[in-house]
Structure formats: C-alpha cells, structure tokens
Amino acid sequence: MSFKTAPRAAGITLQQLLDESAWFALLTPAARAQVLADVVERTVVAGDALIRHGETALWWNGVMEGVMKWSTGTRAGRSVTLGGLTVGSWFGEGSLLRGKPVQADIIALRHSRVAMLPKNTFEWLYETQPAFGRFLTNQINERLHWFMGDFAAHRVLGVEAQVARALTGLVHPWLNPGGDLHLQISQEELANLVGLSRQRCNQALSQFKAMGVVRTEYGGITILDIDRLTALTAVE
C-alpha cells in the first residue's frame, strides 16, 4: 500500500475532491461535466447524522472535510463501529446498487462537509461508464476484505490491535484515499471510532508512542511507522 506523508488542508472544494478521486479521471469528458453539474455539497455538524439506518439511499457521498463514523446498532442501544471516513473517502455505493434501505448510521464526529452525487447520476455512470463500474467492484472488494479482517480482529485481538486497526483504516488507500500519515483526529474522536473509553484508547496510544510507531499532538496523531503499526493488527 502507498500512503501520502505530507499534511494537507482539512477542507477542499468540490472540484478539488473530484480531481483527486481516482474514479473521476476514468470518466469521459461528457460524464465528468455531468458529475460537476449534478454534485452538491452538504454540511454536517458534529454529532449529527448524514444518513440513518433504515433510510432510503438517494446519494453517493464523498468526504470533503471532517471525520465521520460508520456504525450500526441494536434497539437496545448497543452499537458497533464499522470504520472511519475521512477526506477523499467515497461511500454508499452498496446501498445504491442493492436498492434497499441503508443498514448503518453515518455520524459526523466533527464539523464535516460532504459531496453528494444524486442516485440517478450514479446509476447513469454505472450503466454507461465501464471503468466506473470496475472501480466500484474494486472498492467494494477492498471494503469487504477490510470488514472481514475487522470482524476477526474484534473477536480474537486485544484492544491495542483494535486501536491500531482503526488508525491504519484511516489511511487505507482505498477506504480513505485522501488520508496522509498525519491524521487530523483527536484522541477522543479515535476512541469514539474504536468504541472504547478515551482512557483505554489513550493507554493503547501510549504503548504505540513508547514503541515509536505514532506521535500525538494537539488535535492530531502522526503515524511514524505504518508497517509496524499494521503488523500489530495481524490475526495469526
């Protein structure tokens, strides 16, 4: 996997997001023009939902700014975090392709801006742009592989490995392609992503700092050794 190492601005424009999205470059000029004409921007304040479990999927979404949490839960109040979404991440294609209600909540952990491509435009791209369809197949495959590993990790690995997995997920080249090794995420937000108390998450981060694999600072975490951090998530 390849990773960006230079910090980037948290917020970008719609045009910048599209220009930096691998799928956009695969489209014909006419298709790119149609996307630009149809895509809109939405702001989601911290704690609010972009979409809730059970709602009808009407958009394909890309994060322009902020951090969002993808989670699902039960009526009894128990929840499971499926992953974090940062700048450059496009998501929601599964629900659009299935044509069934969304099976998760997408919650903003901080002030976030999201690009939203209408369902009709998404379906038109899927039907008329073969390269777009191949991109979606690859992305869904990568996400499935990640979820399988996540399921195994939460069953057999300890807290430290779960925290490490959350961090590496935020720089995954498919799930969060805009991420760099300097993560603009607080320790509290990371704990929220993992589903742990801040104290327990900080204990894991302290171990990582002692190992020399991460550095923490106000409002951010820098991954110093991605290979060693990834090795901590391996299910043997």
PDB file of N, CA, C and O in Angstrom, residues 3 146 160-172 176 180-181 183 185-186 190 193-194 201 204-205 208 213-216 220-223 226 229-230 232-233:
ATOM      1  N   PHE A   3       1.116   5.496   0.770  1.00  0.00           N
ATOM      2  CA  PHE A   3       0.490   6.478   1.632  1.00  0.00           C
ATOM      3  C   PHE A   3       1.094   7.847   1.360  1.00  0.00           C
ATOM      4  O   PHE A   3       2.270   7.979   1.031  1.00  0.00           O
ATOM      5  N   TRP A 146     -11.726  -5.638   4.161  1.00  0.00           N
ATOM      6  CA  TRP A 146     -11.453  -4.899   5.394  1.00  0.00           C
ATOM      7  C   TRP A 146     -12.432  -5.310   6.496  1.00  0.00           C
ATOM      8  O   TRP A 146     -12.038  -5.549   7.632  1.00  0.00           O
ATOM      9  N   GLU A 160      -5.356  -3.039  21.978  1.00  0.00           N
ATOM     10  CA  GLU A 160      -4.282  -2.341  21.268  1.00  0.00           C
ATOM     11  C   GLU A 160      -4.372  -2.598  19.762  1.00  0.00           C
ATOM     12  O   GLU A 160      -4.194  -1.686  18.948  1.00  0.00           O
ATOM     13  N   ALA A 161      -4.627  -3.840  19.392  1.00  0.00           N
ATOM     14  CA  ALA A 161      -4.734  -4.170  17.966  1.00  0.00           C
ATOM     15  C   ALA A 161      -5.943  -3.483  17.340  1.00  0.00           C
ATOM     16  O   ALA A 161      -5.897  -3.065  16.174  1.00  0.00           O
ATOM     17  N   GLN A 162      -7.027  -3.339  18.082  1.00  0.00           N
ATOM     18  CA  GLN A 162      -8.210  -2.678  17.554  1.00  0.00           C
ATOM     19  C   GLN A 162      -7.953  -1.188  17.324  1.00  0.00           C
ATOM     20  O   GLN A 162      -8.399  -0.618  16.325  1.00  0.00           O
ATOM     21  N   VAL A 163      -7.216  -0.564  18.242  1.00  0.00           N
ATOM     22  CA  VAL A 163      -6.861   0.842  18.063  1.00  0.00           C
ATOM     23  C   VAL A 163      -5.926   1.001  16.863  1.00  0.00           C
ATOM     24  O   VAL A 163      -6.079   1.917  16.041  1.00  0.00           O
ATOM     25  N   ALA A 164      -4.964   0.092  16.755  1.00  0.00           N
ATOM     26  CA  ALA A 164      -4.042   0.134  15.616  1.00  0.00           C
ATOM     27  C   ALA A 164      -4.799  -0.036  14.308  1.00  0.00           C
ATOM     28  O   ALA A 164      -4.501   0.625  13.306  1.00  0.00           O
ATOM     29  N   ARG A 165      -5.769  -0.911  14.313  1.00  0.00           N
ATOM     30  CA  ARG A 165      -6.551  -1.145  13.093  1.00  0.00           C
ATOM     31  C   ARG A 165      -7.367   0.091  12.719  1.00  0.00           C
ATOM     32  O   ARG A 165      -7.501   0.423  11.542  1.00  0.00           O
ATOM     33  N   ALA A 166      -7.919   0.772  13.708  1.00  0.00           N
ATOM     34  CA  ALA A 166      -8.661   1.990  13.423  1.00  0.00           C
ATOM     35  C   ALA A 166      -7.757   3.038  12.786  1.00  0.00           C
ATOM     36  O   ALA A 166      -8.152   3.733  11.841  1.00  0.00           O
ATOM     37  N   LEU A 167      -6.533   3.151  13.286  1.00  0.00           N
ATOM     38  CA  LEU A 167      -5.587   4.122  12.728  1.00  0.00           C
ATOM     39  C   LEU A 167      -5.201   3.764  11.297  1.00  0.00           C
ATOM     40  O   LEU A 167      -5.193   4.627  10.407  1.00  0.00           O
ATOM     41  N   THR A 168      -4.860   2.502  11.061  1.00  0.00           N
ATOM     42  CA  THR A 168      -4.460   2.115   9.702  1.00  0.00           C
ATOM     43  C   THR A 168      -5.638   2.217   8.731  1.00  0.00           C
ATOM     44  O   THR A 168      -5.444   2.498   7.547  1.00  0.00           O
ATOM     45  N   GLY A 169      -6.852   2.029   9.236  1.00  0.00           N
ATOM     46  CA  GLY A 169      -8.014   2.178   8.372  1.00  0.00           C
ATOM     47  C   GLY A 169      -8.192   3.597   7.877  1.00  0.00           C
ATOM     48  O   GLY A 169      -8.688   3.823   6.765  1.00  0.00           O
ATOM     49  N   LEU A 170      -7.771   4.573   8.680  1.00  0.00           N
ATOM     50  CA  LEU A 170      -7.915   5.975   8.296  1.00  0.00           C
ATOM     51  C   LEU A 170      -6.936   6.392   7.205  1.00  0.00           C
ATOM     52  O   LEU A 170      -7.067   7.485   6.640  1.00  0.00           O
ATOM     53  N   VAL A 171      -5.942   5.548   6.911  1.00  0.00           N
ATOM     54  CA  VAL A 171      -5.015   5.846   5.821  1.00  0.00           C
ATOM     55  C   VAL A 171      -5.031   4.737   4.764  1.00  0.00           C
ATOM     56  O   VAL A 171      -4.119   4.644   3.933  1.00  0.00           O
ATOM     57  N   HIS A 172      -6.067   3.901   4.801  1.00  0.00           N
ATOM     58  CA  HIS A 172      -6.184   2.831   3.805  1.00  0.00           C
ATOM     59  C   HIS A 172      -6.339   3.460   2.423  1.00  0.00           C
ATOM     60  O   HIS A 172      -7.197   4.329   2.215  1.00  0.00           O
ATOM     61  N   ASN A 176      -9.911   5.237   2.485  1.00  0.00           N
ATOM     62  CA  ASN A 176      -9.684   6.659   2.755  1.00  0.00           C
ATOM     63  C   ASN A 176      -8.498   7.147   1.928  1.00  0.00           C
ATOM     64  O   ASN A 176      -7.425   7.422   2.469  1.00  0.00           O
ATOM     65  N   ASP A 180      -3.443  11.072   4.913  1.00  0.00           N
ATOM     66  CA  ASP A 180      -1.988  11.044   4.989  1.00  0.00           C
ATOM     67  C   ASP A 180      -1.595  10.572   6.382  1.00  0.00           C
ATOM     68  O   ASP A 180      -2.455  10.338   7.233  1.00  0.00           O
ATOM     69  N   LEU A 181      -0.317  10.406   6.601  1.00  0.00           N
ATOM     70  CA  LEU A 181       0.134   9.824   7.857  1.00  0.00           C
ATOM     71  C   LEU A 181       0.005  10.779   9.033  1.00  0.00           C
ATOM     72  O   LEU A 181       0.153  10.365  10.183  1.00  0.00           O
ATOM     73  N   LEU A 183      -2.760  12.415  10.825  1.00  0.00           N
ATOM     74  CA  LEU A 183      -4.218  12.338  10.908  1.00  0.00           C
ATOM     75  C   LEU A 183      -4.750  13.490  11.744  1.00  0.00           C
ATOM     76  O   LEU A 183      -4.355  13.674  12.897  1.00  0.00           O
ATOM     77  N   ILE A 185      -7.152  14.065  13.702  1.00  0.00           N
ATOM     78  CA  ILE A 185      -8.175  13.445  14.529  1.00  0.00           C
ATOM     79  C   ILE A 185      -7.709  13.497  15.977  1.00  0.00           C
ATOM     80  O   ILE A 185      -6.527  13.282  16.266  1.00  0.00           O
ATOM     81  N   SER A 186      -8.605  13.828  16.866  1.00  0.00           N
ATOM     82  CA  SER A 186      -8.241  13.897  18.284  1.00  0.00           C
ATOM     83  C   SER A 186      -8.277  12.503  18.891  1.00  0.00           C
ATOM     84  O   SER A 186      -8.863  11.574  18.331  1.00  0.00           O
ATOM     85  N   LEU A 190     -10.798   9.340  18.074  1.00  0.00           N
ATOM     86  CA  LEU A 190     -10.314   7.990  17.805  1.00  0.00           C
ATOM     87  C   LEU A 190     -10.998   6.989  18.734  1.00  0.00           C
ATOM     88  O   LEU A 190     -11.419   5.911  18.296  1.00  0.00           O
ATOM     89  N   LEU A 193     -14.333   6.260  17.487  1.00  0.00           N
ATOM     90  CA  LEU A 193     -14.288   5.377  16.323  1.00  0.00           C
ATOM     91  C   LEU A 193     -14.141   3.915  16.729  1.00  0.00           C
ATOM     92  O   LEU A 193     -14.790   3.031  16.171  1.00  0.00           O
ATOM     93  N   VAL A 194     -13.274   3.672  17.696  1.00  0.00           N
ATOM     94  CA  VAL A 194     -12.996   2.296  18.107  1.00  0.00           C
ATOM     95  C   VAL A 194     -14.105   1.740  18.998  1.00  0.00           C
ATOM     96  O   VAL A 194     -14.311   0.532  19.072  1.00  0.00           O
ATOM     97  N   CYS A 201      -8.317   3.970  25.217  1.00  0.00           N
ATOM     98  CA  CYS A 201      -7.695   4.268  23.925  1.00  0.00           C
ATOM     99  C   CYS A 201      -6.348   4.954  24.132  1.00  0.00           C
ATOM    100  O   CYS A 201      -5.366   4.634  23.451  1.00  0.00           O
ATOM    101  N   ALA A 204      -3.547   2.579  24.917  1.00  0.00           N
ATOM    102  CA  ALA A 204      -3.008   1.926  23.722  1.00  0.00           C
ATOM    103  C   ALA A 204      -2.086   2.875  22.965  1.00  0.00           C
ATOM    104  O   ALA A 204      -0.995   2.482  22.513  1.00  0.00           O
ATOM    105  N   LEU A 205      -2.488   4.142  22.848  1.00  0.00           N
ATOM    106  CA  LEU A 205      -1.652   5.122  22.153  1.00  0.00           C
ATOM    107  C   LEU A 205      -0.323   5.323  22.881  1.00  0.00           C
ATOM    108  O   LEU A 205       0.721   5.504  22.242  1.00  0.00           O
ATOM    109  N   PHE A 208       1.937   2.680  21.823  1.00  0.00           N
ATOM    110  CA  PHE A 208       2.422   2.911  20.456  1.00  0.00           C
ATOM    111  C   PHE A 208       3.517   3.981  20.455  1.00  0.00           C
ATOM    112  O   PHE A 208       4.497   3.876  19.712  1.00  0.00           O
ATOM    113  N   VAL A 213       5.951   4.162  17.070  1.00  0.00           N
ATOM    114  CA  VAL A 213       5.171   3.996  15.840  1.00  0.00           C
ATOM    115  C   VAL A 213       4.191   5.135  15.606  1.00  0.00           C
ATOM    116  O   VAL A 213       3.703   5.320  14.483  1.00  0.00           O
ATOM    117  N   VAL A 214       3.859   5.927  16.653  1.00  0.00           N
ATOM    118  CA  VAL A 214       2.995   7.091  16.474  1.00  0.00           C
ATOM    119  C   VAL A 214       3.519   8.253  17.307  1.00  0.00           C
ATOM    120  O   VAL A 214       4.298   8.073  18.253  1.00  0.00           O
ATOM    121  N   ARG A 215       3.079   9.443  16.949  1.00  0.00           N
ATOM    122  CA  ARG A 215       3.323  10.643  17.749  1.00  0.00           C
ATOM    123  C   ARG A 215       1.993  11.364  17.910  1.00  0.00           C
ATOM    124  O   ARG A 215       1.231  11.488  16.945  1.00  0.00           O
ATOM    125  N   THR A 216       1.670  11.795  19.107  1.00  0.00           N
ATOM    126  CA  THR A 216       0.415  12.512  19.337  1.00  0.00           C
ATOM    127  C   THR A 216       0.714  13.982  19.594  1.00  0.00           C
ATOM    128  O   THR A 216       1.739  14.339  20.186  1.00  0.00           O
ATOM    129  N   GLY A 220      -4.259  15.975  16.727  1.00  0.00           N
ATOM    130  CA  GLY A 220      -3.770  15.123  15.652  1.00  0.00           C
ATOM    131  C   GLY A 220      -2.915  13.973  16.140  1.00  0.00           C
ATOM    132  O   GLY A 220      -2.411  13.968  17.261  1.00  0.00           O
ATOM    133  N   ILE A 221      -2.762  12.998  15.270  1.00  0.00           N
ATOM    134  CA  ILE A 221      -1.924  11.831  15.525  1.00  0.00           C
ATOM    135  C   ILE A 221      -1.127  11.567  14.258  1.00  0.00           C
ATOM    136  O   ILE A 221      -1.698  11.509  13.164  1.00  0.00           O
ATOM    137  N   THR A 222       0.178  11.423  14.380  1.00  0.00           N
ATOM    138  CA  THR A 222       1.026  11.135  13.229  1.00  0.00           C
ATOM    139  C   THR A 222       1.531   9.699  13.311  1.00  0.00           C
ATOM    140  O   THR A 222       2.070   9.280  14.347  1.00  0.00           O
ATOM    141  N   ILE A 223       1.339   8.952  12.247  1.00  0.00           N
ATOM    142  CA  ILE A 223       1.854   7.584  12.168  1.00  0.00           C
ATOM    143  C   ILE A 223       3.302   7.650  11.701  1.00  0.00           C
ATOM    144  O   ILE A 223       3.593   8.133  10.600  1.00  0.00           O
ATOM    145  N   ILE A 226       4.225   2.948   9.625  1.00  0.00           N
ATOM    146  CA  ILE A 226       2.979   2.300   9.202  1.00  0.00           C
ATOM    147  C   ILE A 226       3.125   0.785   9.145  1.00  0.00           C
ATOM    148  O   ILE A 226       2.182   0.047   9.453  1.00  0.00           O
ATOM    149  N   LEU A 229       2.889  -0.588  12.703  1.00  0.00           N
ATOM    150  CA  LEU A 229       1.525  -0.409  13.200  1.00  0.00           C
ATOM    151  C   LEU A 229       0.600  -1.421  12.556  1.00  0.00           C
ATOM    152  O   LEU A 229      -0.239  -2.032  13.223  1.00  0.00           O
ATOM    153  N   THR A 230       0.770  -1.642  11.254  1.00  0.00           N
ATOM    154  CA  THR A 230      -0.055  -2.635  10.551  1.00  0.00           C
ATOM    155  C   THR A 230       0.196  -4.029  11.081  1.00  0.00           C
ATOM    156  O   THR A 230      -0.722  -4.854  11.207  1.00  0.00           O
ATOM    157  N   LEU A 232       0.744  -4.919  14.005  1.00  0.00           N
ATOM    158  CA  LEU A 232       0.040  -5.114  15.268  1.00  0.00           C
ATOM    159  C   LEU A 232      -1.406  -5.585  15.054  1.00  0.00           C
ATOM    160  O   LEU A 232      -2.035  -6.083  15.993  1.00  0.00           O
ATOM    161  N   THR A 233      -1.921  -5.417  13.844  1.00  0.00           N
ATOM    162  CA  THR A 233      -3.325  -5.773  13.563  1.00  0.00           C
ATOM    163  C   THR A 233      -3.470  -7.161  12.984  1.00  0.00           C
ATOM    164  O   THR A 233      -4.597  -7.607  12.718  1.00  0.00           O
TER     165      THR A 233
END
